[in-house]
mmCIF file of C-alpha atoms in Angstrom:
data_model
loop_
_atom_site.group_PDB
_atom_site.id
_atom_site.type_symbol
_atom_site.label_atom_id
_atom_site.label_comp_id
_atom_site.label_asym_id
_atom_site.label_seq_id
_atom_site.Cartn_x
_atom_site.Cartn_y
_atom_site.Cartn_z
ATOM 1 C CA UNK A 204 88.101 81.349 116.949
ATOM 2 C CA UNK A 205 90.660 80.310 115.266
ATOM 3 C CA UNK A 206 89.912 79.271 111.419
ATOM 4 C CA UNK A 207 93.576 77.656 110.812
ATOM 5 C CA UNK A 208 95.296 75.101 112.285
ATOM 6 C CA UNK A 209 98.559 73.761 111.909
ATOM 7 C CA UNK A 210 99.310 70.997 114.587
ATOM 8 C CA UNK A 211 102.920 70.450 113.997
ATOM 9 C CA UNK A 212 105.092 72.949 115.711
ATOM 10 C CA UNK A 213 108.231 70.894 113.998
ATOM 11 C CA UNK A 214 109.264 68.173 112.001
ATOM 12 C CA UNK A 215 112.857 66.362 110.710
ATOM 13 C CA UNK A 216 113.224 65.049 107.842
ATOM 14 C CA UNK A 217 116.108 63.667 105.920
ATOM 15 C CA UNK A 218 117.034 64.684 102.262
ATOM 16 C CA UNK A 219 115.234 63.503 99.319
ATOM 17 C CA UNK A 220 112.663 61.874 101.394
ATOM 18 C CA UNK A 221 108.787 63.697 100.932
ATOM 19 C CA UNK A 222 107.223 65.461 104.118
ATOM 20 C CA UNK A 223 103.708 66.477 104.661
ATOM 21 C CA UNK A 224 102.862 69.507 106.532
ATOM 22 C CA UNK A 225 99.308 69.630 108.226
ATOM 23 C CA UNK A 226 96.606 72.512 107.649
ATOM 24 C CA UNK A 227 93.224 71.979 108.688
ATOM 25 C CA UNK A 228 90.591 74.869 108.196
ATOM 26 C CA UNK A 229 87.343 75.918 109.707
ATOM 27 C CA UNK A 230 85.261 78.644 107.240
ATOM 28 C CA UNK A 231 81.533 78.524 106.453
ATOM 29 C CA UNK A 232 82.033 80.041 102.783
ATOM 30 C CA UNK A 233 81.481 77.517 100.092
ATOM 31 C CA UNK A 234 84.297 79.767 97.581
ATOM 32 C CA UNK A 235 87.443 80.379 99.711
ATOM 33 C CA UNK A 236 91.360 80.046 99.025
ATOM 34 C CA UNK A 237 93.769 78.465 101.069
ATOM 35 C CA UNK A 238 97.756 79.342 100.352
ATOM 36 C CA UNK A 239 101.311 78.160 101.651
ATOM 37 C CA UNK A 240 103.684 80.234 102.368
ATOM 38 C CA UNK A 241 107.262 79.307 102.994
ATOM 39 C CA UNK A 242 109.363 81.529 105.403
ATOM 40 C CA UNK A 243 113.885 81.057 105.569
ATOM 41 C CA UNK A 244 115.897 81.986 108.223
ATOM 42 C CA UNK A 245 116.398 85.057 106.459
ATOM 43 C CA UNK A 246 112.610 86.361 106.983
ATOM 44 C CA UNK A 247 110.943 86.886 104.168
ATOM 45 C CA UNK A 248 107.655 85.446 103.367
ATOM 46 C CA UNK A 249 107.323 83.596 100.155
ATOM 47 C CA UNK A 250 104.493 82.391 98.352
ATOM 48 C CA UNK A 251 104.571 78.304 97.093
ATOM 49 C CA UNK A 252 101.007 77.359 95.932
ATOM 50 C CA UNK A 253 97.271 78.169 95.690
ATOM 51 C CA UNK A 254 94.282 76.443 95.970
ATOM 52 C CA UNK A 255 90.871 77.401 95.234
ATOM 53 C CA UNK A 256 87.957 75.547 96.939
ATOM 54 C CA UNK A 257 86.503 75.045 93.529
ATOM 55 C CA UNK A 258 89.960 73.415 92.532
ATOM 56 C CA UNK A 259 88.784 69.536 91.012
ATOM 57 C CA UNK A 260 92.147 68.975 91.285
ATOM 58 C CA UNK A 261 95.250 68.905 93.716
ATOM 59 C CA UNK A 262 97.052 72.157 93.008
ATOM 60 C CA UNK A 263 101.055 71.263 92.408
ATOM 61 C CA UNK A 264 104.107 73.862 91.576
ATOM 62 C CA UNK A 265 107.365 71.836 91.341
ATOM 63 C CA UNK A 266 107.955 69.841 93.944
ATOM 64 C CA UNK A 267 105.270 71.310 96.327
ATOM 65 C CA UNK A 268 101.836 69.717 95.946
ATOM 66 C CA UNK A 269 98.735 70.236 97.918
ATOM 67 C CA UNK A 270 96.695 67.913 99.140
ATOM 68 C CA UNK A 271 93.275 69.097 99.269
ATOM 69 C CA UNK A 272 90.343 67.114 101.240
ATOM 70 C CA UNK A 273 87.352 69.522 101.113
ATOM 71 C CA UNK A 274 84.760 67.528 102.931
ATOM 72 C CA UNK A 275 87.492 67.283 106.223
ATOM 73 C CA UNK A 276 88.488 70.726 105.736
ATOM 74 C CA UNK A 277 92.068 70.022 105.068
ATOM 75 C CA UNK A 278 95.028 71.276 103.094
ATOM 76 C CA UNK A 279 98.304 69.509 103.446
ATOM 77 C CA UNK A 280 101.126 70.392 102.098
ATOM 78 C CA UNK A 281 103.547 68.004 100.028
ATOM 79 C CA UNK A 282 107.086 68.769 99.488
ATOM 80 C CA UNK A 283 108.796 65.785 97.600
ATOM 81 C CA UNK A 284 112.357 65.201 97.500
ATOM 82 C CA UNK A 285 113.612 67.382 100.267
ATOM 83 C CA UNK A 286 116.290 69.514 99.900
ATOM 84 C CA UNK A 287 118.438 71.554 102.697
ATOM 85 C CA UNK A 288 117.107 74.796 101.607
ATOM 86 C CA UNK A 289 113.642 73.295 102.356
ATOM 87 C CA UNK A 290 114.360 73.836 105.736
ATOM 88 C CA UNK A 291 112.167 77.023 107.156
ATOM 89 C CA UNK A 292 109.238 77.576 108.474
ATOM 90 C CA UNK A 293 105.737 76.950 106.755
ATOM 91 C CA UNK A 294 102.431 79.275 107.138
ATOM 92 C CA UNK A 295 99.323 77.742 105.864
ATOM 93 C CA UNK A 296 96.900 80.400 105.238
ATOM 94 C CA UNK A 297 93.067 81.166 104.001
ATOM 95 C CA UNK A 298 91.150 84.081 102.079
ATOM 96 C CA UNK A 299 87.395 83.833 102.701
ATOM 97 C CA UNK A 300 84.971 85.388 100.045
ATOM 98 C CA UNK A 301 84.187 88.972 100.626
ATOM 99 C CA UNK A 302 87.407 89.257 102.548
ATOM 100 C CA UNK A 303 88.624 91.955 100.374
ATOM 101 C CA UNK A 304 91.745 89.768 99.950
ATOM 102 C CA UNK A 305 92.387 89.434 103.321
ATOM 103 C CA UNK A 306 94.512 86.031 104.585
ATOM 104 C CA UNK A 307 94.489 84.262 108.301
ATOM 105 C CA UNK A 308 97.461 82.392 108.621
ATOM 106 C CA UNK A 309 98.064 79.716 110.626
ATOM 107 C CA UNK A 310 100.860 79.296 113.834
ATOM 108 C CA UNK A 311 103.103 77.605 111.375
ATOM 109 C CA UNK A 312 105.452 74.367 110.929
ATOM 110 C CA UNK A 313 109.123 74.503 111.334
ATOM 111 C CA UNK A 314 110.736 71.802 108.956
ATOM 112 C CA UNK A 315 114.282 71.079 109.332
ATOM 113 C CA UNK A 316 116.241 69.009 106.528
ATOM 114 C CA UNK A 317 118.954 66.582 108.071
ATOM 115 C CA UNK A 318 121.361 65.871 105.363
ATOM 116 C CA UNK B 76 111.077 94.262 88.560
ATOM 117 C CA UNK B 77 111.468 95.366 92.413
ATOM 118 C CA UNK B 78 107.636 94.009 93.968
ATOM 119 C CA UNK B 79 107.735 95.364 97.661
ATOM 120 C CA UNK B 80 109.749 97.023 99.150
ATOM 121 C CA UNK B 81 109.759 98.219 102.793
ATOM 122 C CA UNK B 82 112.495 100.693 104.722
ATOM 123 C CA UNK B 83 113.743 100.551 107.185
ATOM 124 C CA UNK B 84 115.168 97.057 107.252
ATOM 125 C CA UNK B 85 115.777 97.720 111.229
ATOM 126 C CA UNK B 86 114.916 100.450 113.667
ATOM 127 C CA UNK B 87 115.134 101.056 117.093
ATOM 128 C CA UNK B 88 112.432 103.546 119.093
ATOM 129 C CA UNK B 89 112.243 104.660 122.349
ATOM 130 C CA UNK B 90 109.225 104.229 124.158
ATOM 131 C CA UNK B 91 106.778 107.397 123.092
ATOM 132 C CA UNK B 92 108.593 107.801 119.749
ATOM 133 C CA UNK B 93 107.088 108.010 116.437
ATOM 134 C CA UNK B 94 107.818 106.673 113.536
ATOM 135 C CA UNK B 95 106.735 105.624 109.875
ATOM 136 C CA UNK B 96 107.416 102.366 108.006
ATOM 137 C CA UNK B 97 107.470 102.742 104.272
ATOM 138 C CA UNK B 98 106.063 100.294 101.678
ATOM 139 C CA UNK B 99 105.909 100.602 97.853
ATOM 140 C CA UNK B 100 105.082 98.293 95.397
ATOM 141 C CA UNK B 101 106.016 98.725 91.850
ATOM 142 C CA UNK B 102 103.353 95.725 90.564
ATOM 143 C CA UNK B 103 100.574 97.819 90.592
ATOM 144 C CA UNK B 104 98.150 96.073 92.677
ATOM 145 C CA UNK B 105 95.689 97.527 93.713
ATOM 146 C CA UNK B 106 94.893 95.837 97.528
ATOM 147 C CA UNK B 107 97.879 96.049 100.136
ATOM 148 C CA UNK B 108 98.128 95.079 104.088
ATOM 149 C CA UNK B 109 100.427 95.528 106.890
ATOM 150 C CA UNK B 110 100.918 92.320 109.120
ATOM 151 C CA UNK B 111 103.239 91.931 112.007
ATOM 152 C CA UNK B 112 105.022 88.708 113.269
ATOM 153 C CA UNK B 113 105.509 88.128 116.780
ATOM 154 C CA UNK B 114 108.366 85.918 117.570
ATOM 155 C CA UNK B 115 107.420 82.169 117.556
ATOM 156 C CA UNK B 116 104.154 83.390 115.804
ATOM 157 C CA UNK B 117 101.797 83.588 112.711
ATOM 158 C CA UNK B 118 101.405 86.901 110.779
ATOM 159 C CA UNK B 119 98.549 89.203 112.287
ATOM 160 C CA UNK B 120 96.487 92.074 109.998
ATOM 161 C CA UNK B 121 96.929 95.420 111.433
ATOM 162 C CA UNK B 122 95.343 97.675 108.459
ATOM 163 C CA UNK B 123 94.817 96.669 104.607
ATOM 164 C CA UNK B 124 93.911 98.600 101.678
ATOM 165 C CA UNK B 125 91.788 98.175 98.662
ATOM 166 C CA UNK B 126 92.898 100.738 96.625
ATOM 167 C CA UNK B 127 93.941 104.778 96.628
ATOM 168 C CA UNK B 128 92.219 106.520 99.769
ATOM 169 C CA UNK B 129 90.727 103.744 100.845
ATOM 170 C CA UNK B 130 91.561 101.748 104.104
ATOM 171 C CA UNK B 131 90.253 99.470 106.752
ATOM 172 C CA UNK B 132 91.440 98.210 110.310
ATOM 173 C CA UNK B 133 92.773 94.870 110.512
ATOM 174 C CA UNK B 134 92.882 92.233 113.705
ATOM 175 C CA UNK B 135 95.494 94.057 115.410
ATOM 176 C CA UNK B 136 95.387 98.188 114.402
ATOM 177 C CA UNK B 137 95.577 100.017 117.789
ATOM 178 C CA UNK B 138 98.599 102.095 118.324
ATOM 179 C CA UNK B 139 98.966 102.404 114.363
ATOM 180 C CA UNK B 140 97.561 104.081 110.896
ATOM 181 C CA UNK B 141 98.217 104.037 108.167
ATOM 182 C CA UNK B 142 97.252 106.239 104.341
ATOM 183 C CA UNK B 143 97.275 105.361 101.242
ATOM 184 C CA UNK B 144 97.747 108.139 98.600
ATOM 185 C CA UNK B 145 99.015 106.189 95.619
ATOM 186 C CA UNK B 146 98.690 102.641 94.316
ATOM 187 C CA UNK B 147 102.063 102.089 94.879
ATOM 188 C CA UNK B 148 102.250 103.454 98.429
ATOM 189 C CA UNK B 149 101.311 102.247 101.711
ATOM 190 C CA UNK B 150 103.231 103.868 104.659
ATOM 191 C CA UNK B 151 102.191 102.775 108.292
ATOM 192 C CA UNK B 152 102.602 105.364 111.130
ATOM 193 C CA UNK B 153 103.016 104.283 115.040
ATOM 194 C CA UNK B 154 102.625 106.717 117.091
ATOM 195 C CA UNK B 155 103.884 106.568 121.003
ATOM 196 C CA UNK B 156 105.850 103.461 120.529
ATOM 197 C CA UNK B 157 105.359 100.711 123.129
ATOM 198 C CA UNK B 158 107.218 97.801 124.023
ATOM 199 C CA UNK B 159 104.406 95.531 123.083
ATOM 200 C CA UNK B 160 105.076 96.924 119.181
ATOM 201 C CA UNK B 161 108.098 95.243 118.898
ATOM 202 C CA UNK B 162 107.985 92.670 116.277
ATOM 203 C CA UNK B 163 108.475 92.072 112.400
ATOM 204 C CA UNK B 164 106.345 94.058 110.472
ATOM 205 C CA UNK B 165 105.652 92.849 107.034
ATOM 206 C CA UNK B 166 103.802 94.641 103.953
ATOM 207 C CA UNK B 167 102.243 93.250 101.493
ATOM 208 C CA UNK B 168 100.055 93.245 98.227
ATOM 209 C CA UNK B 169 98.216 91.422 95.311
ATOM 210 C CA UNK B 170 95.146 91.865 93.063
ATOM 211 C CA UNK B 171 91.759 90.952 94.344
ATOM 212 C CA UNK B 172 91.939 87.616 94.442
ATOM 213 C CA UNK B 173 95.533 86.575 93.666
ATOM 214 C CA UNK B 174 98.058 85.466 96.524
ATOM 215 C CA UNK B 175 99.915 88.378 98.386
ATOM 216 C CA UNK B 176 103.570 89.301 97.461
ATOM 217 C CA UNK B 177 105.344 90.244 100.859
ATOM 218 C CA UNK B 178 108.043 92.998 101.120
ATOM 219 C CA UNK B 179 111.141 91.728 103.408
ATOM 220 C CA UNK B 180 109.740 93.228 106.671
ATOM 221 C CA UNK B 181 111.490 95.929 108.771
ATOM 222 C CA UNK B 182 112.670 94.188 112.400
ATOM 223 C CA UNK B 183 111.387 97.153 115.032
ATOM 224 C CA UNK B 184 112.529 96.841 118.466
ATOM 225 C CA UNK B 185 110.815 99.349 121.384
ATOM 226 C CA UNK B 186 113.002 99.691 124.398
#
C-alpha cells in the first residue's frame, strides 16, 4: 500500500508568491520522520527539512517551512517567496521506527516558477 | 568535504552485461542505500546497509547485490543487465536516524 501521497503531479507559481506542496502519510508508528527533498533539472537529490512526529512545533529552514497536522496525517510543504531556482521537482518522504533508516518517498510534485 | 560520490556518471550496457556502480562516502556514516528512479517516478530501495558486512534487500533488489567492506564503501553489482534496469540509480547515506545525503546518481541505459 502505498504510505505516501503526494496528489499534485504539478503546480505554477509566480515569483515571490508562497506555494504549498501536499504530503499526506499513512504509518501506524506513533515515532516516525517525514523529510522533503528537493530534486533540479540537474538530478541530484537534496535534502530541505525534517520533521519528527514528536516535533511540538512546525519545523522551518529558510524559506521552507513544514506544515505538520499529525492527527490528519499530513505534511505540507511551505516555500515562501518563490524564486526561479525553486523550480524542480519535490519528494516528500517518511522513515518509520525500526526502519533501520530506511525512507518511502512519495511520486513527487513538479513546481515550476513563472517569472 | 566530498559526501557521496558515485561513478560512473553515465553508462551504457548491453543486454547480459555486467557491471558495478561505485559509491563512497567520506562522512562516515555508518547506514547507506541504493535507490533507483524511474523516469516520471519516486525513488525505490533496492539494498541498504547498516554498517561494515552487513546488508539487507530493499523493495526492488532482484537482478542486483551489492557488499559492503568499508564504512565508506558501498558498490552495487548488476549482473545480466536487462532493459527493465534502465533508470537513475542513486546512493545514499546518513546516521541512524538523521536524513540521507544522496550521491549525484549514475544515468544507466540497457539496450
Amino acid at each position: 500500500a502505498q504510505k505516501i501521497t503526494q496528489t499534485q503531479p504539478g503546480m505554477f507559481v509566480q515569483e515571490k508568491e508562497a506555494v504549498t506542496l501536499d504530503c499526506t502519510y499513512d504509518t501506524s508508528d506513533q515515532s516516525y520522520g517525514l523529510f522533503w527533498y528537493k530534486q533540479p533539472s540537474s538530478g541530484e537529490m537534496i535534502f530541505l527539512i525534517y520533521q519528527g512526529s514528536y516535533d511540538e512545533q512546525n519545523a522551518t529552514e529558510g524559506r521552507y517551512s513544514l506544515n505538520f497536522q499529525k492527527a490528519r496525517k499530513s505534511a505540507n510543504l511551505v516555500i515562501s517567496a518563490s524564486q526561479l531556482g525553486d523550480s524542480a521537482m519535490y519528494f516528500c518522504a517518511m522513515r518509520e521506527v525500526d526502519s533501520w533508516g530506511k525512507l518511502q518517498f512519495g511520486a513527487g510534485t513538479q513546481v515550476v516558477v513563472t517569472p | 568535504n566530498a559526501g557521496v560520490t558515485q561513478t560512473p556518471k553515465f553508462r551504457i550496457l548491453k543486454i547480459g552485461q555486467s557491471m558495478t556502480l561505485q559509491c563512497t562516502q567520506d562522512m562516515n556514516h555508518n547506514y547507506m542505500y541504493w535507490y533507483r528512479q524511474d523516469p516520471g517516478m519516486g525513488l525505490k530501495l533496492i539494498y541498504y546497509s547498516v554498517g561494515a558486512g552487513i546488508t539487507d534487500k530493499g523493495e526492488v533488489p532482484n537482478g542486483y547485490n551489492v557488499s559492503r567492506s568499508t564504512t565508506e564503501d558501498f558498490p552495487l553489482r548488476l549482473e545480466l543487465a536487462a532493459p527493465s534496469q534502465t533508470s537513475v540509480y542513486f546512493c545514499a547515506s546518513s546516521y541512524q536516524n538523521g536524513a540521507q545525503y544522496f550521491g549525484p546518481g549514475t544515468r544507466l541505459t540497457v539496450l
